[in-house]
CSV table of C-alpha atoms in Angstrom, one decimal:
chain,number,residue,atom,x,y,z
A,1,UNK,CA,40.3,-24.0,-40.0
A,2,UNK,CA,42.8,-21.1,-39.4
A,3,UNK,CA,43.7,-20.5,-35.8
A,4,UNK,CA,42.4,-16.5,-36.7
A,5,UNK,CA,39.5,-15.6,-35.0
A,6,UNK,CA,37.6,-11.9,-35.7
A,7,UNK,CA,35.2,-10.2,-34.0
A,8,UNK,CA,31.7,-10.9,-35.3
A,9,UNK,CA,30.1,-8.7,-37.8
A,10,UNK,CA,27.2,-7.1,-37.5
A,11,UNK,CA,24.0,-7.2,-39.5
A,12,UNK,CA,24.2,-3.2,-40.2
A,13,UNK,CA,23.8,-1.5,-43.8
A,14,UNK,CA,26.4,1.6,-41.8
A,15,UNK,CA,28.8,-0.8,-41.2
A,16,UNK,CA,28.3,-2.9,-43.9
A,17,UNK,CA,28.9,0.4,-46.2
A,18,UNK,CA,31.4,1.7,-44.3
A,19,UNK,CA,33.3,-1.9,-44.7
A,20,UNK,CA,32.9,-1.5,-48.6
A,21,UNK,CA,33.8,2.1,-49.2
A,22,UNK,CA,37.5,1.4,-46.9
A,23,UNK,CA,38.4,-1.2,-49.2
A,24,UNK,CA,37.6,0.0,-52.6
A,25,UNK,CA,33.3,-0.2,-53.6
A,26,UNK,CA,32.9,3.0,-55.6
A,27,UNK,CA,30.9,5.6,-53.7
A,28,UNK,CA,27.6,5.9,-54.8
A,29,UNK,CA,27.6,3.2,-57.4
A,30,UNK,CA,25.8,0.8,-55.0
A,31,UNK,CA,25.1,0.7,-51.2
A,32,UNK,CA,23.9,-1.8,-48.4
A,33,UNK,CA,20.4,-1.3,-47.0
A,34,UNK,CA,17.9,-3.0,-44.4
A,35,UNK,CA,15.0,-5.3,-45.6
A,36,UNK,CA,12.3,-4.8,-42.9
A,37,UNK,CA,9.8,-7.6,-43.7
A,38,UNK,CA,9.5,-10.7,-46.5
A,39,UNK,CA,6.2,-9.4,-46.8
A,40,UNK,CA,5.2,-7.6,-50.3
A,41,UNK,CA,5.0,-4.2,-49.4
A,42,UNK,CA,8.0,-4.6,-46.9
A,43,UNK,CA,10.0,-5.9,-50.3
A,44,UNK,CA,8.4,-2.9,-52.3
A,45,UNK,CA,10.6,-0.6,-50.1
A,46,UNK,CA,14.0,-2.2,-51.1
A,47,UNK,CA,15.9,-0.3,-53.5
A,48,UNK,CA,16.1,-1.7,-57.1
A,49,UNK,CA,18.1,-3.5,-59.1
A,50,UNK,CA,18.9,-5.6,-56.2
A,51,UNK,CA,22.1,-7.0,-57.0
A,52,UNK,CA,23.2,-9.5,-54.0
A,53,UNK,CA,21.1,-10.3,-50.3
A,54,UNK,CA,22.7,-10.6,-47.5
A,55,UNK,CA,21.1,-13.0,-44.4
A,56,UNK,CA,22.0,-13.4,-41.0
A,57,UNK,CA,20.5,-16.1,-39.4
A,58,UNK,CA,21.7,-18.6,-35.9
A,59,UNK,CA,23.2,-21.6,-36.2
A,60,UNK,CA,20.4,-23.5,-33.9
A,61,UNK,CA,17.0,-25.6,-34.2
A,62,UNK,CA,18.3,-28.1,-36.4
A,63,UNK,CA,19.2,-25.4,-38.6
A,64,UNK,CA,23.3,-26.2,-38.9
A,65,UNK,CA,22.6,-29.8,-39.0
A,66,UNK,CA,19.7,-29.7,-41.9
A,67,UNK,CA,23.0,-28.0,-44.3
A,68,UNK,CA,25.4,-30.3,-43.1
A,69,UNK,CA,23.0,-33.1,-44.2
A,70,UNK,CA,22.3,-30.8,-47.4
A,71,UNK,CA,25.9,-30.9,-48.2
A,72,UNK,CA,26.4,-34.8,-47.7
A,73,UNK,CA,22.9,-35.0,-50.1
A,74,UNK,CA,24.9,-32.7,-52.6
A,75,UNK,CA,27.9,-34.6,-52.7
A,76,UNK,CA,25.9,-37.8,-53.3
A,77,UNK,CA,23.4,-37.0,-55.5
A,78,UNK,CA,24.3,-33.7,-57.1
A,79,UNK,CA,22.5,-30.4,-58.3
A,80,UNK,CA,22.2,-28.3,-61.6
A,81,UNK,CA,25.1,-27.3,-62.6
A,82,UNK,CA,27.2,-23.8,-61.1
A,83,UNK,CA,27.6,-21.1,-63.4
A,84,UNK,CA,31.9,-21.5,-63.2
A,85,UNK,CA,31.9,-17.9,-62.7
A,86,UNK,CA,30.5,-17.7,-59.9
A,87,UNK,CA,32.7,-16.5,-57.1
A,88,UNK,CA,33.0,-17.7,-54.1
A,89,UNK,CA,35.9,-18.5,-50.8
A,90,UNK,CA,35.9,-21.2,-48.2
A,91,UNK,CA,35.9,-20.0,-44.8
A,92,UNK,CA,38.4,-20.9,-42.9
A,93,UNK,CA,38.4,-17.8,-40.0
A,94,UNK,CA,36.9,-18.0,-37.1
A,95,UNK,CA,33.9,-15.0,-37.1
A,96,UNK,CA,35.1,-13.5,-40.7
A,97,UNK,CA,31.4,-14.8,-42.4
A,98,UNK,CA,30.5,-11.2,-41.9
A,99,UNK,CA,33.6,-10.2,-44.6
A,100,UNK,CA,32.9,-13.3,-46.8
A,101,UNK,CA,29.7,-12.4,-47.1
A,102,UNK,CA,30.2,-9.1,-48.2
A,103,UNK,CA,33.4,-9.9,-50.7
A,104,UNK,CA,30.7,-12.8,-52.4
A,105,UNK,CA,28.1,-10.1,-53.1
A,106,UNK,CA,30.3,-7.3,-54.3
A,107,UNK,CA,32.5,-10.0,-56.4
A,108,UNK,CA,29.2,-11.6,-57.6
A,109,UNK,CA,27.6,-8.4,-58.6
A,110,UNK,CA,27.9,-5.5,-61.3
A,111,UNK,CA,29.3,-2.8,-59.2
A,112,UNK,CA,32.5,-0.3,-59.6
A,113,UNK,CA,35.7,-0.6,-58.0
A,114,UNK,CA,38.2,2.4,-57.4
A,115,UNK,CA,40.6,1.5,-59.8
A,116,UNK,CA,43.7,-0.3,-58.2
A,117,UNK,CA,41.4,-0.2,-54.9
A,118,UNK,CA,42.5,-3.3,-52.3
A,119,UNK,CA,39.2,-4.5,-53.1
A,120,UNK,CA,39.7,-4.8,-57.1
A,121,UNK,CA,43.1,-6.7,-56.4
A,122,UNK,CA,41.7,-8.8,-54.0
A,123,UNK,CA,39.2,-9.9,-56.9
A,124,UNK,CA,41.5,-10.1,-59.5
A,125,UNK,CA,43.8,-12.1,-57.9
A,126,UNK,CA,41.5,-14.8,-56.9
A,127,UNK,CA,40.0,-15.1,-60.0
A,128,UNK,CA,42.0,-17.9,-61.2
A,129,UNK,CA,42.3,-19.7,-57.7
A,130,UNK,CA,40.4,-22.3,-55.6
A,131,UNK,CA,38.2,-21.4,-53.3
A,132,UNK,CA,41.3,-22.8,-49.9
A,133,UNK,CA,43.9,-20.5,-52.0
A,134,UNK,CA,41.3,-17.6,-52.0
A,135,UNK,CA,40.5,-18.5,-48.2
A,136,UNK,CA,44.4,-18.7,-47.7
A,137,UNK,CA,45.2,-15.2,-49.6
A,138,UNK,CA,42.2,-13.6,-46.9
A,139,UNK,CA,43.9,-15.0,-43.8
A,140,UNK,CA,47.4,-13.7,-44.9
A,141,UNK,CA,46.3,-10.4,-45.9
A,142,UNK,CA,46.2,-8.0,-43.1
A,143,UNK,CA,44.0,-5.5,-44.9
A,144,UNK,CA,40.8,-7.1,-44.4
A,145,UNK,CA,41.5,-8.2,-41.0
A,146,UNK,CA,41.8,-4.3,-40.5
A,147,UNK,CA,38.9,-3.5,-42.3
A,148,UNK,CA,36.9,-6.2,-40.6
A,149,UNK,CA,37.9,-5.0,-37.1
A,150,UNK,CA,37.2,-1.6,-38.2
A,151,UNK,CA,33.7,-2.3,-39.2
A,152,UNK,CA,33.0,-4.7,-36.6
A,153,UNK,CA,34.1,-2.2,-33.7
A,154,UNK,CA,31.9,0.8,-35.1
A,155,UNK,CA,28.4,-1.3,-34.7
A,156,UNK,CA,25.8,-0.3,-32.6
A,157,UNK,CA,26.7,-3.0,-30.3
A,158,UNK,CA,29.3,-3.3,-27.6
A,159,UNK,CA,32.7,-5.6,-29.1
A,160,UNK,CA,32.2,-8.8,-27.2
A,161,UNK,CA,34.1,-10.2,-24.4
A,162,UNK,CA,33.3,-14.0,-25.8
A,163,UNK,CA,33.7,-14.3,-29.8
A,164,UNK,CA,32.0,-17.1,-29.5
A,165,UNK,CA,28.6,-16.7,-31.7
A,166,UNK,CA,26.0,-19.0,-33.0
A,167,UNK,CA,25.0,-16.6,-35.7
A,168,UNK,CA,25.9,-16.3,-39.6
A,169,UNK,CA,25.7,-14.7,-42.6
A,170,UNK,CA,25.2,-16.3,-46.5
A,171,UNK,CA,24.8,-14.3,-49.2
A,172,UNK,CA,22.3,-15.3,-52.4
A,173,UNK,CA,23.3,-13.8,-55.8
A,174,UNK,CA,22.2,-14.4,-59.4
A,175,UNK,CA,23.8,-16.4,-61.9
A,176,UNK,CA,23.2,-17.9,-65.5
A,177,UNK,CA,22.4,-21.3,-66.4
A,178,UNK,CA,25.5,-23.5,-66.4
A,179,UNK,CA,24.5,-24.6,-69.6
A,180,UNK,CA,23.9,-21.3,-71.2
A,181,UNK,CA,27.5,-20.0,-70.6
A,182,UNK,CA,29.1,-23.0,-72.0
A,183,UNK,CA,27.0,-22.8,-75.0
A,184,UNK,CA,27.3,-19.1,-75.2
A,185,UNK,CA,23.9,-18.2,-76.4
A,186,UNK,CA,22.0,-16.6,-73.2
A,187,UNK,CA,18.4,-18.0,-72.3
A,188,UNK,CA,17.2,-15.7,-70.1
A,189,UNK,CA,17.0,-18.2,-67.3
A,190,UNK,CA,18.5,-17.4,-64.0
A,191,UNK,CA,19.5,-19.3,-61.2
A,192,UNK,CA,19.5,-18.4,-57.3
A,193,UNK,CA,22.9,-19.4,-56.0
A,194,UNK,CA,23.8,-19.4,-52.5
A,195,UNK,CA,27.1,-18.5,-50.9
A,196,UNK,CA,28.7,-19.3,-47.6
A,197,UNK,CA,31.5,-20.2,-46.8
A,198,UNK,CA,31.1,-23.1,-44.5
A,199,UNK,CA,29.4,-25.1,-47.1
A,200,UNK,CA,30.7,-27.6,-49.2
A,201,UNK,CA,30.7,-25.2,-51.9
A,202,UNK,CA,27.7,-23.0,-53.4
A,203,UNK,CA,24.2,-24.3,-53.6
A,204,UNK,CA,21.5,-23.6,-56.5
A,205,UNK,CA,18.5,-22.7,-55.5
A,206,UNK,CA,16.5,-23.0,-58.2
A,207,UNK,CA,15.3,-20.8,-61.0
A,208,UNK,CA,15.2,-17.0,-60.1
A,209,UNK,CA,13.4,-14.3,-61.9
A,210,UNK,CA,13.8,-11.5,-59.0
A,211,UNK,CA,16.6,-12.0,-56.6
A,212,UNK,CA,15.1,-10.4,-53.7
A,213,UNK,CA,11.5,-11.7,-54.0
A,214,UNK,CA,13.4,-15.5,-54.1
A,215,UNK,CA,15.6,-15.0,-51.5
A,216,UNK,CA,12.4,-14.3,-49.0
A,217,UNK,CA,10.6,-16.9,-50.8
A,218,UNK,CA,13.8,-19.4,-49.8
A,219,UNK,CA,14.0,-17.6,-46.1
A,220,UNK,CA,10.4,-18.3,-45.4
A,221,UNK,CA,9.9,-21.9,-46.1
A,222,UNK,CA,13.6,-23.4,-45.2
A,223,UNK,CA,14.7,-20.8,-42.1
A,224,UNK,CA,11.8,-19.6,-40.2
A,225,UNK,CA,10.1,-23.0,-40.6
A,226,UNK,CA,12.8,-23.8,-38.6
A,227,UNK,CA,12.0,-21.3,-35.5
A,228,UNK,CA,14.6,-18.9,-36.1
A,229,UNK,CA,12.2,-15.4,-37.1
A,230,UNK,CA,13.6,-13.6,-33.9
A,231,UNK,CA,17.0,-13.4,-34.7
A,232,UNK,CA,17.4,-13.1,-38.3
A,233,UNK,CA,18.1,-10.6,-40.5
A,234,UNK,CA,18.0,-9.6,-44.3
A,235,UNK,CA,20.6,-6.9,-45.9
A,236,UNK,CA,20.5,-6.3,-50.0
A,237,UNK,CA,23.2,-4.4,-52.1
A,238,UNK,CA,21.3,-2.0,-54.0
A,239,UNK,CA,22.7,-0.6,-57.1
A,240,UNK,CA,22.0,2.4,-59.6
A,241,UNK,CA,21.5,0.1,-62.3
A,242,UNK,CA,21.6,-3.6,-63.8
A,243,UNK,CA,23.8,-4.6,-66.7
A,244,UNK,CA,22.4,-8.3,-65.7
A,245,UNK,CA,23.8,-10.6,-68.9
A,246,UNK,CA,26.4,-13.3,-69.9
């Protein structure tokens, strides 16, 4: 772990968008925005495509100990196959899930970049690099820090005095098939990845046919089972439209 520590995000489409538009996300060709509810008509509401979700959630009731335990599981036993596109950075900053949780959905998703933007560099150049180089490349670049801080200080909530927080973002995205890249003839069949960058590495979730409609499905039977329905919180990146493919 880094000895950098940030001030802790918070769950806010303003600040989230204001974050994205200062480093490089094209104005107006996608945008954060609030999920309300995991029920139906509280889905209905969400822009579409839906391109990335984005949960907050607290590291208590068993919760942070039930991944750790997923992670070990993981390591021993496997899953399906990750699409090797997939992006995603270990965390290695105290308080910066907020950020990594924004950079997996925008670099997991189909939006534009202002070309030669901070944000389309920072992409680029992690393309080719493992996920402690891409975690090392965040924590010696001083424009996210600043962006981060930036965001972080314009919520609707007071800086705090202690950065010490028990809550934390993840991000769920779409991906092909492992399989279907490698043999280059597209199935149709998507996968629900997860992202955060405390894990292990990212976690399939299963076959997805609609991102936002699995996400909730995945939020209501492994988070609030867990007693956590006060203090969570769902954000998607809505775009203007889906060029979803290999």
């Amino acid at each position: 772990m880094s000895d950098s520590r940030w001030i802790p995000l918070e769950s806010n489409p303003e600040v989230m968008n204001e974050w994205a538009e200062s480093v490089g996300l094209l104005e107006g060709s996608a945008e954060f925005v609030d999920v309300y509810g995991l029920d139906p008509e509280l889905l209905a509401m969400v822009p579409r495509p839906v391109k990335a979700v984005i949960l907050l959630f607290p590291l208590t009731g068993g919760i942070d100990d039930w991944r750790k335990s997923e992670d070990d599981r993981i390591a021993a036993e496997g899953q399906p196959a990750i699409d090797p596109t997939v992006f995603w950075i270990k965390q290695t900053i105290g308080n910066a899930c907020g950020t990594i949780g924004l950079l997996h959905a925008l670099a997991n998703s189909d939006v534009a970049y202002v070309p030669e933007s901070p944000l389309q560099k920072f992409i680029d150049l992690c393309k080719d690099k493992t996920p402690q180089e891409r975690a090392h490349i965040l924590d010696s670049t001083s424009l996210f820090a600043s962006a981060h801080h930036s965001a972080a200080s314009s919520g609707q909530t007071a800086v705090p005095s202690d950065l010490d927080t028990d809550l934390h973002f993840t991000c769920f995205v779409q991906a092909p098939e492992a399989s279907a890249r490698e043999s280059q003839v597209g199935t149709g069949v998507r996968r629900l990845i997860e992202l955060d960058g405390r894990r292990a590495g990212p976690v399939d979730r299963g076959e997805s046919e609609n991102l936002l409609e699995d996400t909730a499905a995945y939020v209501k039977e492994h988070v609030l089972s867990r007693g956590v329905s006060i203090h969570f919180s769902m954000i998607a990146l809505a775009g203007r439209d889906s060029n979803s493919g290999l």
